Amino acid sequence: EIVLTQSPGTLSLSPGETATLSCRASQIVSTRYLAWYQQKPGQAPRLLIYGASSRATGVPDRFSGSGSGTDFTLTISRLEPEDFAVYYCQQYGSSPWTFGQGTKVEIK
Amino acid sequence: EVQLVESGGGLVQPGGSLRLSCVASGFTFSSFWMSWVRQAPGKGLEWVANIKQDGSEKYYVGSVMGRFTISRDNAKNSLHLQMNSLRAEDTAIYYCASPGAEVERRAPFDYWGQGTLVTVSS
C-alpha cells in the first residue's frame, strides 16, 4: 500500500498569501494518478487537481499542482477567503487507492 | 446536473449489518467505475471499494475485505455497499464517488454524494 504523507498538518496564512502544500509518497506514483481535493466543513470533497497538474473543471487558476516520483505539491496563489479548508492528496494508480491525512489551511 | 444520493446509514450494533445505496443521475452510470469512500468523524478520507462498469471486477481496502460487498444495478443507476460484521472502527460518513470522464479504473473522483452516516455502537 502506498502511504501518502502530507505536510504541514496546519498552515496559518492571511488572504492574499501563497499556500504551498506537500504530499510525499512511500513509493513512486505516476503523475497520471495523483489528485488533490478540497474539503470544507460539512461538505463532500471537491476535486481540484488530477494527473498531478491538471485543473478540474471550474477550478480557478490560482490552484496549481506539480511534482513527480514521490514528491508532489499543491500551490494556492493569492488565497481567497473561500480557500480556507482542508486539502487531501490521493493516489489512484496502485490499489488500494490511498489519501494523505490532510493539510488544514486556516486564516491567520 | 450530476447527482449522487446516498441512503441507508444509521445506528447499528457491533457485529450487525447495514446496506448502503447510492442513486446516480445526470450521467451515464453504466459507463463508469464507481467507488465508496469513507471518513471517520474528524478524520481523513479512506477509499473503501470500487466496482467495474459491468460488476465483473471488485476491489476492496484490506480492512473491509470479507465483510463488505460492493454491487451495482445499472438498470436502476444504483450502487450498493453491503456491510456485515460491523465494528466500531467502521463508524464514518460513507460517500459514493464517481469519475467524470475517465472510464478506466484508475480515475479521480469528480463527483461525490453528500454522504450517509454509519454509526456502530452498542
mmCIF file with all atom_site columns, C-alpha atoms in Angstrom:
data_model
loop_
_atom_site.group_PDB
_atom_site.id
_atom_site.type_symbol
_atom_site.label_atom_id
_atom_site.label_alt_id
_atom_site.label_comp_id
_atom_site.label_asym_id
_atom_site.label_entity_id
_atom_site.label_seq_id
_atom_site.pdbx_PDB_ins_code
_atom_site.Cartn_x
_atom_site.Cartn_y
_atom_site.Cartn_z
_atom_site.occupancy
_atom_site.B_iso_or_equiv
_atom_site.pdbx_formal_charge
_atom_site.auth_seq_id
_atom_site.auth_comp_id
_atom_site.auth_asym_id
_atom_site.auth_atom_id
_atom_site.pdbx_PDB_model_num
ATOM 1   C CA . GLU A 1 1   ? 0.000   0.000   0.000   1.00 0.00 ? 1   GLU A CA 1
ATOM 2   C CA . ILE A 1 2   ? 1.282   3.447   -0.890  1.00 0.00 ? 2   ILE A CA 1
ATOM 3   C CA . VAL A 1 3   ? 1.330   5.760   2.117   1.00 0.00 ? 3   VAL A CA 1
ATOM 4   C CA . LEU A 1 4   ? 0.914   9.461   1.409   1.00 0.00 ? 4   LEU A CA 1
ATOM 5   C CA . THR A 1 5   ? 2.268   11.902  3.996   1.00 0.00 ? 5   THR A CA 1
ATOM 6   C CA . GLN A 1 6   ? 1.117   15.489  3.819   1.00 0.00 ? 6   GLN A CA 1
ATOM 7   C CA . SER A 1 7   ? 2.882   18.446  5.385   1.00 0.00 ? 7   SER A CA 1
ATOM 8   C CA . PRO A 1 8   ? 2.434   20.649  7.173   1.00 0.00 ? 8   PRO A CA 1
ATOM 9   C CA . GLY A 1 9   ? -0.544  19.489  9.193   1.00 0.00 ? 9   GLY A CA 1
ATOM 10  C CA . THR A 1 10  ? -1.814  23.037  9.501   1.00 0.00 ? 10  THR A CA 1
ATOM 11  C CA . LEU A 1 11  ? -0.901  26.143  7.541   1.00 0.00 ? 11  LEU A CA 1
ATOM 12  C CA . SER A 1 12  ? -1.832  29.532  9.012   1.00 0.00 ? 12  SER A CA 1
ATOM 13  C CA . LEU A 1 13  ? -1.905  32.243  6.365   1.00 0.00 ? 13  LEU A CA 1
ATOM 14  C CA . SER A 1 14  ? -3.604  35.505  5.528   1.00 0.00 ? 14  SER A CA 1
ATOM 15  C CA . PRO A 1 15  ? -5.783  36.171  2.473   1.00 0.00 ? 15  PRO A CA 1
ATOM 16  C CA . GLY A 1 16  ? -3.625  37.164  -0.465  1.00 0.00 ? 16  GLY A CA 1
ATOM 17  C CA . GLU A 1 17  ? -0.704  34.988  0.598   1.00 0.00 ? 17  GLU A CA 1
ATOM 18  C CA . THR A 1 18  ? 0.512   31.842  -1.145  1.00 0.00 ? 18  THR A CA 1
ATOM 19  C CA . ALA A 1 19  ? -0.006  28.376  0.305   1.00 0.00 ? 19  ALA A CA 1
ATOM 20  C CA . THR A 1 20  ? 2.393   25.560  -0.512  1.00 0.00 ? 20  THR A CA 1
ATOM 21  C CA . LEU A 1 21  ? 1.207   22.078  0.458   1.00 0.00 ? 21  LEU A CA 1
ATOM 22  C CA . SER A 1 22  ? 3.353   18.983  0.222   1.00 0.00 ? 22  SER A CA 1
ATOM 23  C CA . CYS A 1 23  ? 2.443   15.347  -0.405  1.00 0.00 ? 23  CYS A CA 1
ATOM 24  C CA . ARG A 1 24  ? 5.153   12.703  -0.160  1.00 0.00 ? 24  ARG A CA 1
ATOM 25  C CA . ALA A 1 25  ? 4.574   9.101   -1.235  1.00 0.00 ? 25  ALA A CA 1
ATOM 26  C CA . SER A 1 26  ? 6.186   5.979   0.197   1.00 0.00 ? 26  SER A CA 1
ATOM 27  C CA . GLN A 1 27  ? 6.645   4.644   -3.351  1.00 0.00 ? 27  GLN A CA 1
ATOM 28  C CA . ILE A 1 28  ? 6.804   6.217   -6.782  1.00 0.00 ? 28  ILE A CA 1
ATOM 29  C CA . VAL A 1 29  ? 3.419   7.415   -8.014  1.00 0.00 ? 29  VAL A CA 1
ATOM 30  C CA . SER A 1 30  ? 2.844   8.003   -11.695 1.00 0.00 ? 30  SER A CA 1
ATOM 31  C CA . THR A 1 31  ? 1.964   11.632  -12.294 1.00 0.00 ? 31  THR A CA 1
ATOM 32  C CA . ARG A 1 32  ? -1.100  10.372  -14.172 1.00 0.00 ? 32  ARG A CA 1
ATOM 33  C CA . TYR A 1 33  ? -2.582  9.126   -10.915 1.00 0.00 ? 33  TYR A CA 1
ATOM 34  C CA . LEU A 1 34  ? -2.140  11.859  -8.339  1.00 0.00 ? 34  LEU A CA 1
ATOM 35  C CA . ALA A 1 35  ? -5.056  14.095  -7.328  1.00 0.00 ? 35  ALA A CA 1
ATOM 36  C CA . TRP A 1 36  ? -5.778  16.889  -4.874  1.00 0.00 ? 36  TRP A CA 1
ATOM 37  C CA . TYR A 1 37  ? -9.127  17.555  -3.186  1.00 0.00 ? 37  TYR A CA 1
ATOM 38  C CA . GLN A 1 38  ? -10.519 20.402  -1.119  1.00 0.00 ? 38  GLN A CA 1
ATOM 39  C CA . GLN A 1 39  ? -12.970 19.765  1.714   1.00 0.00 ? 39  GLN A CA 1
ATOM 40  C CA . LYS A 1 40  ? -14.905 22.322  3.704   1.00 0.00 ? 40  LYS A CA 1
ATOM 41  C CA . PRO A 1 41  ? -16.719 21.539  6.962   1.00 0.00 ? 41  PRO A CA 1
ATOM 42  C CA . GLY A 1 42  ? -19.908 19.575  6.432   1.00 0.00 ? 42  GLY A CA 1
ATOM 43  C CA . GLN A 1 43  ? -19.264 19.146  2.722   1.00 0.00 ? 43  GLN A CA 1
ATOM 44  C CA . ALA A 1 44  ? -18.076 16.359  0.463   1.00 0.00 ? 44  ALA A CA 1
ATOM 45  C CA . PRO A 1 45  ? -14.598 16.662  -1.020  1.00 0.00 ? 45  PRO A CA 1
ATOM 46  C CA . ARG A 1 46  ? -14.163 18.561  -4.270  1.00 0.00 ? 46  ARG A CA 1
ATOM 47  C CA . LEU A 1 47  ? -11.687 17.533  -6.948  1.00 0.00 ? 47  LEU A CA 1
ATOM 48  C CA . LEU A 1 48  ? -9.172  20.304  -7.668  1.00 0.00 ? 48  LEU A CA 1
ATOM 49  C CA . ILE A 1 49  ? -6.250  18.695  -9.498  1.00 0.00 ? 49  ILE A CA 1
ATOM 50  C CA . TYR A 1 50  ? -5.838  15.365  -11.297 1.00 0.00 ? 50  TYR A CA 1
ATOM 51  C CA . GLY A 1 51  ? -2.888  13.912  -13.144 1.00 0.00 ? 51  GLY A CA 1
ATOM 52  C CA . ALA A 1 52  ? -0.691  15.857  -10.712 1.00 0.00 ? 52  ALA A CA 1
ATOM 53  C CA . SER A 1 53  ? -1.101  19.157  -12.559 1.00 0.00 ? 53  SER A CA 1
ATOM 54  C CA . SER A 1 54  ? -4.388  19.306  -14.493 1.00 0.00 ? 54  SER A CA 1
ATOM 55  C CA . ARG A 1 55  ? -7.105  21.506  -13.026 1.00 0.00 ? 55  ARG A CA 1
ATOM 56  C CA . ALA A 1 56  ? -10.579 20.017  -12.781 1.00 0.00 ? 56  ALA A CA 1
ATOM 57  C CA . THR A 1 57  ? -13.491 21.792  -14.440 1.00 0.00 ? 57  THR A CA 1
ATOM 58  C CA . GLY A 1 58  ? -14.272 25.134  -12.870 1.00 0.00 ? 58  GLY A CA 1
ATOM 59  C CA . VAL A 1 59  ? -11.208 25.267  -10.618 1.00 0.00 ? 59  VAL A CA 1
ATOM 60  C CA . PRO A 1 60  ? -9.612  28.746  -10.520 1.00 0.00 ? 60  PRO A CA 1
ATOM 61  C CA . ASP A 1 61  ? -6.138  29.094  -11.968 1.00 0.00 ? 61  ASP A CA 1
ATOM 62  C CA . ARG A 1 62  ? -4.745  30.198  -8.609  1.00 0.00 ? 62  ARG A CA 1
ATOM 63  C CA . PHE A 1 63  ? -4.670  26.455  -7.832  1.00 0.00 ? 63  PHE A CA 1
ATOM 64  C CA . SER A 1 64  ? -1.741  24.609  -9.380  1.00 0.00 ? 64  SER A CA 1
ATOM 65  C CA . GLY A 1 65  ? -0.212  21.184  -8.927  1.00 0.00 ? 65  GLY A CA 1
ATOM 66  C CA . SER A 1 66  ? 3.283   19.980  -9.606  1.00 0.00 ? 66  SER A CA 1
ATOM 67  C CA . GLY A 1 67  ? 5.728   17.232  -8.801  1.00 0.00 ? 67  GLY A CA 1
ATOM 68  C CA . SER A 1 68  ? 6.696   13.734  -9.819  1.00 0.00 ? 68  SER A CA 1
ATOM 69  C CA . GLY A 1 69  ? 8.006   10.479  -8.418  1.00 0.00 ? 69  GLY A CA 1
ATOM 70  C CA . THR A 1 70  ? 7.376   10.634  -4.685  1.00 0.00 ? 70  THR A CA 1
ATOM 71  C CA . ASP A 1 71  ? 7.054   14.396  -4.128  1.00 0.00 ? 71  ASP A CA 1
ATOM 72  C CA . PHE A 1 72  ? 4.045   16.446  -5.128  1.00 0.00 ? 72  PHE A CA 1
ATOM 73  C CA . THR A 1 73  ? 2.964   19.999  -4.353  1.00 0.00 ? 73  THR A CA 1
ATOM 74  C CA . LEU A 1 74  ? -0.284  21.927  -4.398  1.00 0.00 ? 74  LEU A CA 1
ATOM 75  C CA . THR A 1 75  ? 0.181   25.680  -4.606  1.00 0.00 ? 75  THR A CA 1
ATOM 76  C CA . ILE A 1 76  ? -2.619  28.126  -3.925  1.00 0.00 ? 76  ILE A CA 1
ATOM 77  C CA . SER A 1 77  ? -1.688  31.631  -5.013  1.00 0.00 ? 77  SER A CA 1
ATOM 78  C CA . ARG A 1 78  ? -3.396  34.755  -3.703  1.00 0.00 ? 78  ARG A CA 1
ATOM 79  C CA . LEU A 1 79  ? -5.504  32.976  -1.082  1.00 0.00 ? 79  LEU A CA 1
ATOM 80  C CA . GLU A 1 80  ? -9.177  33.918  -1.157  1.00 0.00 ? 80  GLU A CA 1
ATOM 81  C CA . PRO A 1 81  ? -11.435 33.623  1.910   1.00 0.00 ? 81  PRO A CA 1
ATOM 82  C CA . GLU A 1 82  ? -13.176 30.596  0.356   1.00 0.00 ? 82  GLU A CA 1
ATOM 83  C CA . ASP A 1 83  ? -9.851  28.717  0.047   1.00 0.00 ? 83  ASP A CA 1
ATOM 84  C CA . PHE A 1 84  ? -9.517  28.123  3.776   1.00 0.00 ? 84  PHE A CA 1
ATOM 85  C CA . ALA A 1 85  ? -10.281 24.433  4.060   1.00 0.00 ? 85  ALA A CA 1
ATOM 86  C CA . VAL A 1 86  ? -8.662  21.007  4.366   1.00 0.00 ? 86  VAL A CA 1
ATOM 87  C CA . TYR A 1 87  ? -6.755  19.629  1.388   1.00 0.00 ? 87  TYR A CA 1
ATOM 88  C CA . TYR A 1 88  ? -6.069  15.977  0.629   1.00 0.00 ? 88  TYR A CA 1
ATOM 89  C CA . CYS A 1 89  ? -3.801  14.336  -1.899  1.00 0.00 ? 89  CYS A CA 1
ATOM 90  C CA . GLN A 1 90  ? -4.754  10.955  -3.320  1.00 0.00 ? 90  GLN A CA 1
ATOM 91  C CA . GLN A 1 91  ? -3.054  8.336   -5.451  1.00 0.00 ? 91  GLN A CA 1
ATOM 92  C CA . TYR A 1 92  ? -5.233  6.188   -7.680  1.00 0.00 ? 92  TYR A CA 1
ATOM 93  C CA . GLY A 1 93  ? -2.583  4.289   -9.564  1.00 0.00 ? 93  GLY A CA 1
ATOM 94  C CA . SER A 1 94  ? -1.948  1.410   -7.209  1.00 0.00 ? 94  SER A CA 1
ATOM 95  C CA . SER A 1 95  ? -4.684  -0.425  -5.331  1.00 0.00 ? 95  SER A CA 1
ATOM 96  C CA . PRO A 1 96  ? -5.764  0.289   -2.692  1.00 0.00 ? 96  PRO A CA 1
ATOM 97  C CA . TRP A 1 97  ? -6.206  3.938   -3.600  1.00 0.00 ? 97  TRP A CA 1
ATOM 98  C CA . THR A 1 98  ? -4.937  5.995   -0.675  1.00 0.00 ? 98  THR A CA 1
ATOM 99  C CA . PHE A 1 99  ? -5.283  9.530   0.636   1.00 0.00 ? 99  PHE A CA 1
ATOM 100 C CA . GLY A 1 100 ? -2.938  11.670  2.643   1.00 0.00 ? 100 GLY A CA 1
ATOM 101 C CA . GLN A 1 101 ? -4.020  12.661  6.139   1.00 0.00 ? 101 GLN A CA 1
ATOM 102 C CA . GLY A 1 102 ? -4.811  16.206  5.037   1.00 0.00 ? 102 GLY A CA 1
ATOM 103 C CA . THR A 1 103 ? -3.455  19.728  5.443   1.00 0.00 ? 103 THR A CA 1
ATOM 104 C CA . LYS A 1 104 ? -5.670  22.351  7.027   1.00 0.00 ? 104 LYS A CA 1
ATOM 105 C CA . VAL A 1 105 ? -5.244  25.856  5.633   1.00 0.00 ? 105 VAL A CA 1
ATOM 106 C CA . GLU A 1 106 ? -6.538  28.269  8.245   1.00 0.00 ? 106 GLU A CA 1
ATOM 107 C CA . ILE A 1 107 ? -6.849  32.006  8.479   1.00 0.00 ? 107 ILE A CA 1
ATOM 108 C CA . LYS A 1 108 ? -4.029  33.599  10.422  1.00 0.00 ? 108 LYS A CA 1
ATOM 109 C CA . GLU B 2 1   ? -26.518 18.032  -13.410 1.00 0.00 ? 1   GLU B CA 1
ATOM 110 C CA . VAL B 2 2   ? -24.744 15.065  -11.892 1.00 0.00 ? 2   VAL B CA 1
ATOM 111 C CA . GLN B 2 3   ? -26.231 13.869  -8.616  1.00 0.00 ? 3   GLN B CA 1
ATOM 112 C CA . LEU B 2 4   ? -25.217 11.057  -6.295  1.00 0.00 ? 4   LEU B CA 1
ATOM 113 C CA . VAL B 2 5   ? -27.597 10.471  -3.417  1.00 0.00 ? 5   VAL B CA 1
ATOM 114 C CA . GLU B 2 6   ? -26.677 8.027   -0.663  1.00 0.00 ? 6   GLU B CA 1
ATOM 115 C CA . SER B 2 7   ? -29.042 6.435   1.814   1.00 0.00 ? 7   SER B CA 1
ATOM 116 C CA . GLY B 2 8   ? -29.177 3.585   4.287   1.00 0.00 ? 8   GLY B CA 1
ATOM 117 C CA . GLY B 2 9   ? -26.935 4.856   7.054   1.00 0.00 ? 9   GLY B CA 1
ATOM 118 C CA . GLY B 2 10  ? -27.858 4.690   10.711  1.00 0.00 ? 10  GLY B CA 1
ATOM 119 C CA . LEU B 2 11  ? -27.017 3.284   14.118  1.00 0.00 ? 11  LEU B CA 1
ATOM 120 C CA . VAL B 2 12  ? -26.123 -0.410  14.274  1.00 0.00 ? 12  VAL B CA 1
ATOM 121 C CA . GLN B 2 13  ? -24.670 -2.597  16.987  1.00 0.00 ? 13  GLN B CA 1
ATOM 122 C CA . PRO B 2 14  ? -21.216 -4.159  16.668  1.00 0.00 ? 14  PRO B CA 1
ATOM 123 C CA . GLY B 2 15  ? -21.474 -7.344  14.634  1.00 0.00 ? 15  GLY B CA 1
ATOM 124 C CA . GLY B 2 16  ? -24.558 -6.098  12.842  1.00 0.00 ? 16  GLY B CA 1
ATOM 125 C CA . SER B 2 17  ? -25.236 -5.403  9.173   1.00 0.00 ? 17  SER B CA 1
ATOM 126 C CA . LEU B 2 18  ? -26.266 -2.459  7.062   1.00 0.00 ? 18  LEU B CA 1
ATOM 127 C CA . ARG B 2 19  ? -26.826 -1.908  3.340   1.00 0.00 ? 19  ARG B CA 1
ATOM 128 C CA . LEU B 2 20  ? -25.981 1.441   1.824   1.00 0.00 ? 20  LEU B CA 1
ATOM 129 C CA . SER B 2 21  ? -27.359 2.642   -1.502  1.00 0.00 ? 21  SER B CA 1
ATOM 130 C CA . CYS B 2 22  ? -26.402 5.402   -3.900  1.00 0.00 ? 22  CYS B CA 1
ATOM 131 C CA . VAL B 2 23  ? -28.652 6.523   -6.728  1.00 0.00 ? 23  VAL B CA 1
ATOM 132 C CA . ALA B 2 24  ? -26.989 8.330   -9.596  1.00 0.00 ? 24  ALA B CA 1
ATOM 133 C CA . SER B 2 25  ? -28.426 10.753  -12.132 1.00 0.00 ? 25  SER B CA 1
ATOM 134 C CA . GLY B 2 26  ? -27.206 13.223  -14.722 1.00 0.00 ? 26  GLY B CA 1
ATOM 135 C CA . PHE B 2 27  ? -24.615 10.958  -16.333 1.00 0.00 ? 27  PHE B CA 1
ATOM 136 C CA . THR B 2 28  ? -24.310 7.539   -17.930 1.00 0.00 ? 28  THR B CA 1
ATOM 137 C CA . PHE B 2 29  ? -23.900 5.495   -14.757 1.00 0.00 ? 29  PHE B CA 1
ATOM 138 C CA . SER B 2 30  ? -23.126 2.265   -16.587 1.00 0.00 ? 30  SER B CA 1
ATOM 139 C CA . SER B 2 31  ? -20.061 3.804   -18.253 1.00 0.00 ? 31  SER B CA 1
ATOM 140 C CA . PHE B 2 32  ? -18.002 4.338   -15.111 1.00 0.00 ? 32  PHE B CA 1
ATOM 141 C CA . TRP B 2 33  ? -16.268 2.515   -12.323 1.00 0.00 ? 33  TRP B CA 1
ATOM 142 C CA . MET B 2 34  ? -17.936 3.501   -9.046  1.00 0.00 ? 34  MET B CA 1
ATOM 143 C CA . SER B 2 35  ? -16.440 3.754   -5.574  1.00 0.00 ? 35  SER B CA 1
ATOM 144 C CA . TRP B 2 36  ? -17.268 4.081   -1.900  1.00 0.00 ? 36  TRP B CA 1
ATOM 145 C CA . VAL B 2 37  ? -15.070 6.351   0.212   1.00 0.00 ? 37  VAL B CA 1
ATOM 146 C CA . ARG B 2 38  ? -15.488 6.837   3.961   1.00 0.00 ? 38  ARG B CA 1
ATOM 147 C CA . GLN B 2 39  ? -14.489 9.405   6.527   1.00 0.00 ? 39  GLN B CA 1
ATOM 148 C CA . ALA B 2 40  ? -14.464 8.702   10.247  1.00 0.00 ? 40  ALA B CA 1
ATOM 149 C CA . PRO B 2 41  ? -15.612 11.631  12.429  1.00 0.00 ? 41  PRO B CA 1
ATOM 150 C CA . GLY B 2 42  ? -12.931 14.306  12.428  1.00 0.00 ? 42  GLY B CA 1
ATOM 151 C CA . LYS B 2 43  ? -10.567 12.139  10.385  1.00 0.00 ? 43  LYS B CA 1
ATOM 152 C CA . GLY B 2 44  ? -9.317  11.862  6.818   1.00 0.00 ? 44  GLY B CA 1
ATOM 153 C CA . LEU B 2 45  ? -10.616 10.084  3.755   1.00 0.00 ? 45  LEU B CA 1
ATOM 154 C CA . GLU B 2 46  ? -10.336 6.341   3.149   1.00 0.00 ? 46  GLU B CA 1
ATOM 155 C CA . TRP B 2 47  ? -11.192 4.608   -0.110  1.00 0.00 ? 47  TRP B CA 1
ATOM 156 C CA . VAL B 2 48  ? -13.274 1.514   0.665   1.00 0.00 ? 48  VAL B CA 1
ATOM 157 C CA . ALA B 2 49  ? -14.143 -0.293  -2.561  1.00 0.00 ? 49  ALA B CA 1
ATOM 158 C CA . ASN B 2 50  ? -14.808 0.057   -6.257  1.00 0.00 ? 50  ASN B CA 1
ATOM 159 C CA . ILE B 2 51  ? -16.656 -1.875  -8.949  1.00 0.00 ? 51  ILE B CA 1
ATOM 160 C CA . LYS B 2 52  ? -16.287 -2.143  -12.699 1.00 0.00 ? 52  LYS B CA 1
ATOM 161 C CA . GLN B 2 53  ? -18.930 -0.951  -15.111 1.00 0.00 ? 53  GLN B CA 1
ATOM 162 C CA . ASP B 2 54  ? -20.461 -4.417  -15.577 1.00 0.00 ? 54  ASP B CA 1
ATOM 163 C CA . GLY B 2 55  ? -19.835 -5.569  -11.988 1.00 0.00 ? 55  GLY B CA 1
ATOM 164 C CA . SER B 2 56  ? -17.311 -8.209  -13.069 1.00 0.00 ? 56  SER B CA 1
ATOM 165 C CA . GLU B 2 57  ? -14.425 -6.754  -11.048 1.00 0.00 ? 57  GLU B CA 1
ATOM 166 C CA . LYS B 2 58  ? -14.476 -5.533  -7.476  1.00 0.00 ? 58  LYS B CA 1
ATOM 167 C CA . TYR B 2 59  ? -11.678 -4.285  -5.242  1.00 0.00 ? 59  TYR B CA 1
ATOM 168 C CA . TYR B 2 60  ? -11.593 -3.546  -1.529  1.00 0.00 ? 60  TYR B CA 1
ATOM 169 C CA . VAL B 2 61  ? -9.334  -1.988  1.068   1.00 0.00 ? 61  VAL B CA 1
ATOM 170 C CA . GLY B 2 62  ? -7.886  -4.671  3.296   1.00 0.00 ? 62  GLY B CA 1
ATOM 171 C CA . SER B 2 63  ? -9.738  -3.657  6.462   1.00 0.00 ? 63  SER B CA 1
ATOM 172 C CA . VAL B 2 64  ? -13.160 -4.434  4.939   1.00 0.00 ? 64  VAL B CA 1
ATOM 173 C CA . MET B 2 65  ? -12.287 -7.442  2.765   1.00 0.00 ? 65  MET B CA 1
ATOM 174 C CA . GLY B 2 66  ? -14.555 -10.388 3.538   1.00 0.00 ? 66  GLY B CA 1
ATOM 175 C CA . ARG B 2 67  ? -17.031 -8.184  5.440   1.00 0.00 ? 67  ARG B CA 1
ATOM 176 C CA . PHE B 2 68  ? -18.218 -5.645  2.850   1.00 0.00 ? 68  PHE B CA 1
ATOM 177 C CA . THR B 2 69  ? -19.606 -6.336  -0.628  1.00 0.00 ? 69  THR B CA 1
ATOM 178 C CA . ILE B 2 70  ? -19.982 -3.713  -3.328  1.00 0.00 ? 70  ILE B CA 1
ATOM 179 C CA . SER B 2 71  ? -22.574 -4.193  -6.066  1.00 0.00 ? 71  SER B CA 1
ATOM 180 C CA . ARG B 2 72  ? -24.434 -2.184  -8.685  1.00 0.00 ? 72  ARG B CA 1
ATOM 181 C CA . ASP B 2 73  ? -27.661 -2.255  -10.673 1.00 0.00 ? 73  ASP B CA 1
ATOM 182 C CA . ASN B 2 74  ? -27.144 -0.394  -13.932 1.00 0.00 ? 74  ASN B CA 1
ATOM 183 C CA . ALA B 2 75  ? -30.839 -0.649  -14.827 1.00 0.00 ? 75  ALA B CA 1
ATOM 184 C CA . LYS B 2 76  ? -31.628 1.389   -11.706 1.00 0.00 ? 76  LYS B CA 1
ATOM 185 C CA . ASN B 2 77  ? -28.493 3.573   -11.762 1.00 0.00 ? 77  ASN B CA 1
ATOM 186 C CA . SER B 2 78  ? -27.729 2.402   -8.263  1.00 0.00 ? 78  SER B CA 1
ATOM 187 C CA . LEU B 2 79  ? -24.652 1.415   -6.290  1.00 0.00 ? 79  LEU B CA 1
ATOM 188 C CA . HIS B 2 80  ? -24.748 -0.570  -3.075  1.00 0.00 ? 80  HIS B CA 1
ATOM 189 C CA . LEU B 2 81  ? -22.499 -1.488  -0.177  1.00 0.00 ? 81  LEU B CA 1
ATOM 190 C CA . GLN B 2 82  ? -23.492 -4.446  1.957   1.00 0.00 ? 82  GLN B CA 1
ATOM 191 C CA . MET B 2 83  ? -21.680 -4.154  5.279   1.00 0.00 ? 83  MET B CA 1
ATOM 192 C CA . ASN B 2 84  ? -21.584 -7.170  7.599   1.00 0.00 ? 84  ASN B CA 1
ATOM 193 C CA . SER B 2 85  ? -19.795 -7.875  10.881  1.00 0.00 ? 85  SER B CA 1
ATOM 194 C CA . LEU B 2 86  ? -19.607 -4.166  11.556  1.00 0.00 ? 86  LEU B CA 1
ATOM 195 C CA . ARG B 2 87  ? -17.058 -2.820  14.027  1.00 0.00 ? 87  ARG B CA 1
ATOM 196 C CA . ALA B 2 88  ? -16.771 0.437   15.931  1.00 0.00 ? 88  ALA B CA 1
ATOM 197 C CA . GLU B 2 89  ? -13.962 1.475   13.599  1.00 0.00 ? 89  GLU B CA 1
ATOM 198 C CA . ASP B 2 90  ? -16.369 1.325   10.641  1.00 0.00 ? 90  ASP B CA 1
ATOM 199 C CA . THR B 2 91  ? -18.152 4.376   12.063  1.00 0.00 ? 91  THR B CA 1
ATOM 200 C CA . ALA B 2 92  ? -17.907 7.026   9.359   1.00 0.00 ? 92  ALA B CA 1
ATOM 201 C CA . ILE B 2 93  ? -19.646 9.060   6.715   1.00 0.00 ? 93  ILE B CA 1
ATOM 202 C CA . TYR B 2 94  ? -19.800 6.906   3.597   1.00 0.00 ? 94  TYR B CA 1
ATOM 203 C CA . TYR B 2 95  ? -19.574 8.700   0.264   1.00 0.00 ? 95  TYR B CA 1
ATOM 204 C CA . CYS B 2 96  ? -20.438 7.377   -3.157  1.00 0.00 ? 96  CYS B CA 1
ATOM 205 C CA . ALA B 2 97  ? -17.922 8.722   -5.703  1.00 0.00 ? 97  ALA B CA 1
ATOM 206 C CA . SER B 2 98  ? -17.570 8.700   -9.449  1.00 0.00 ? 98  SER B CA 1
ATOM 207 C CA . PRO B 2 99  ? -15.153 9.802   -12.153 1.00 0.00 ? 99  PRO B CA 1
ATOM 208 C CA . GLY B 2 100 ? -16.361 12.490  -14.527 1.00 0.00 ? 100 GLY B CA 1
ATOM 209 C CA . ALA B 2 101 ? -14.908 11.415  -17.827 1.00 0.00 ? 101 ALA B CA 1
ATOM 210 C CA . GLU B 2 102 ? -12.322 8.703   -17.410 1.00 0.00 ? 102 GLU B CA 1
ATOM 211 C CA . VAL B 2 103 ? -13.779 5.251   -17.956 1.00 0.00 ? 103 VAL B CA 1
ATOM 212 C CA . GLU B 2 104 ? -10.748 3.306   -16.820 1.00 0.00 ? 104 GLU B CA 1
ATOM 213 C CA . ARG B 2 105 ? -10.415 2.036   -13.277 1.00 0.00 ? 105 ARG B CA 1
ATOM 214 C CA . ARG B 2 106 ? -7.657  4.446   -12.367 1.00 0.00 ? 106 ARG B CA 1
ATOM 215 C CA . ALA B 2 107 ? -9.590  7.691   -12.365 1.00 0.00 ? 107 ALA B CA 1
ATOM 216 C CA . PRO B 2 108 ? -10.006 10.588  -9.925  1.00 0.00 ? 108 PRO B CA 1
ATOM 217 C CA . PHE B 2 109 ? -13.322 11.300  -8.234  1.00 0.00 ? 109 PHE B CA 1
ATOM 218 C CA . ASP B 2 110 ? -15.004 14.197  -9.966  1.00 0.00 ? 110 ASP B CA 1
ATOM 219 C CA . TYR B 2 111 ? -18.374 13.646  -8.325  1.00 0.00 ? 111 TYR B CA 1
ATOM 220 C CA . TRP B 2 112 ? -19.326 12.875  -4.735  1.00 0.00 ? 112 TRP B CA 1
ATOM 221 C CA . GLY B 2 113 ? -22.585 12.361  -2.934  1.00 0.00 ? 113 GLY B CA 1
ATOM 222 C CA . GLN B 2 114 ? -23.416 14.171  0.291   1.00 0.00 ? 114 GLN B CA 1
ATOM 223 C CA . GLY B 2 115 ? -22.651 11.061  2.304   1.00 0.00 ? 115 GLY B CA 1
ATOM 224 C CA . THR B 2 116 ? -24.571 8.874   4.731   1.00 0.00 ? 116 THR B CA 1
ATOM 225 C CA . LEU B 2 117 ? -23.508 8.420   8.350   1.00 0.00 ? 117 LEU B CA 1
ATOM 226 C CA . VAL B 2 118 ? -22.963 4.939   9.738   1.00 0.00 ? 118 VAL B CA 1
ATOM 227 C CA . THR B 2 119 ? -22.535 4.652   13.494  1.00 0.00 ? 119 THR B CA 1
ATOM 228 C CA . VAL B 2 120 ? -21.510 1.330   15.014  1.00 0.00 ? 120 VAL B CA 1
ATOM 229 C CA . SER B 2 121 ? -22.120 1.357   18.733  1.00 0.00 ? 121 SER B CA 1
ATOM 230 C CA . SER B 2 122 ? -23.822 -0.614  21.464  1.00 0.00 ? 122 SER B CA 1
#
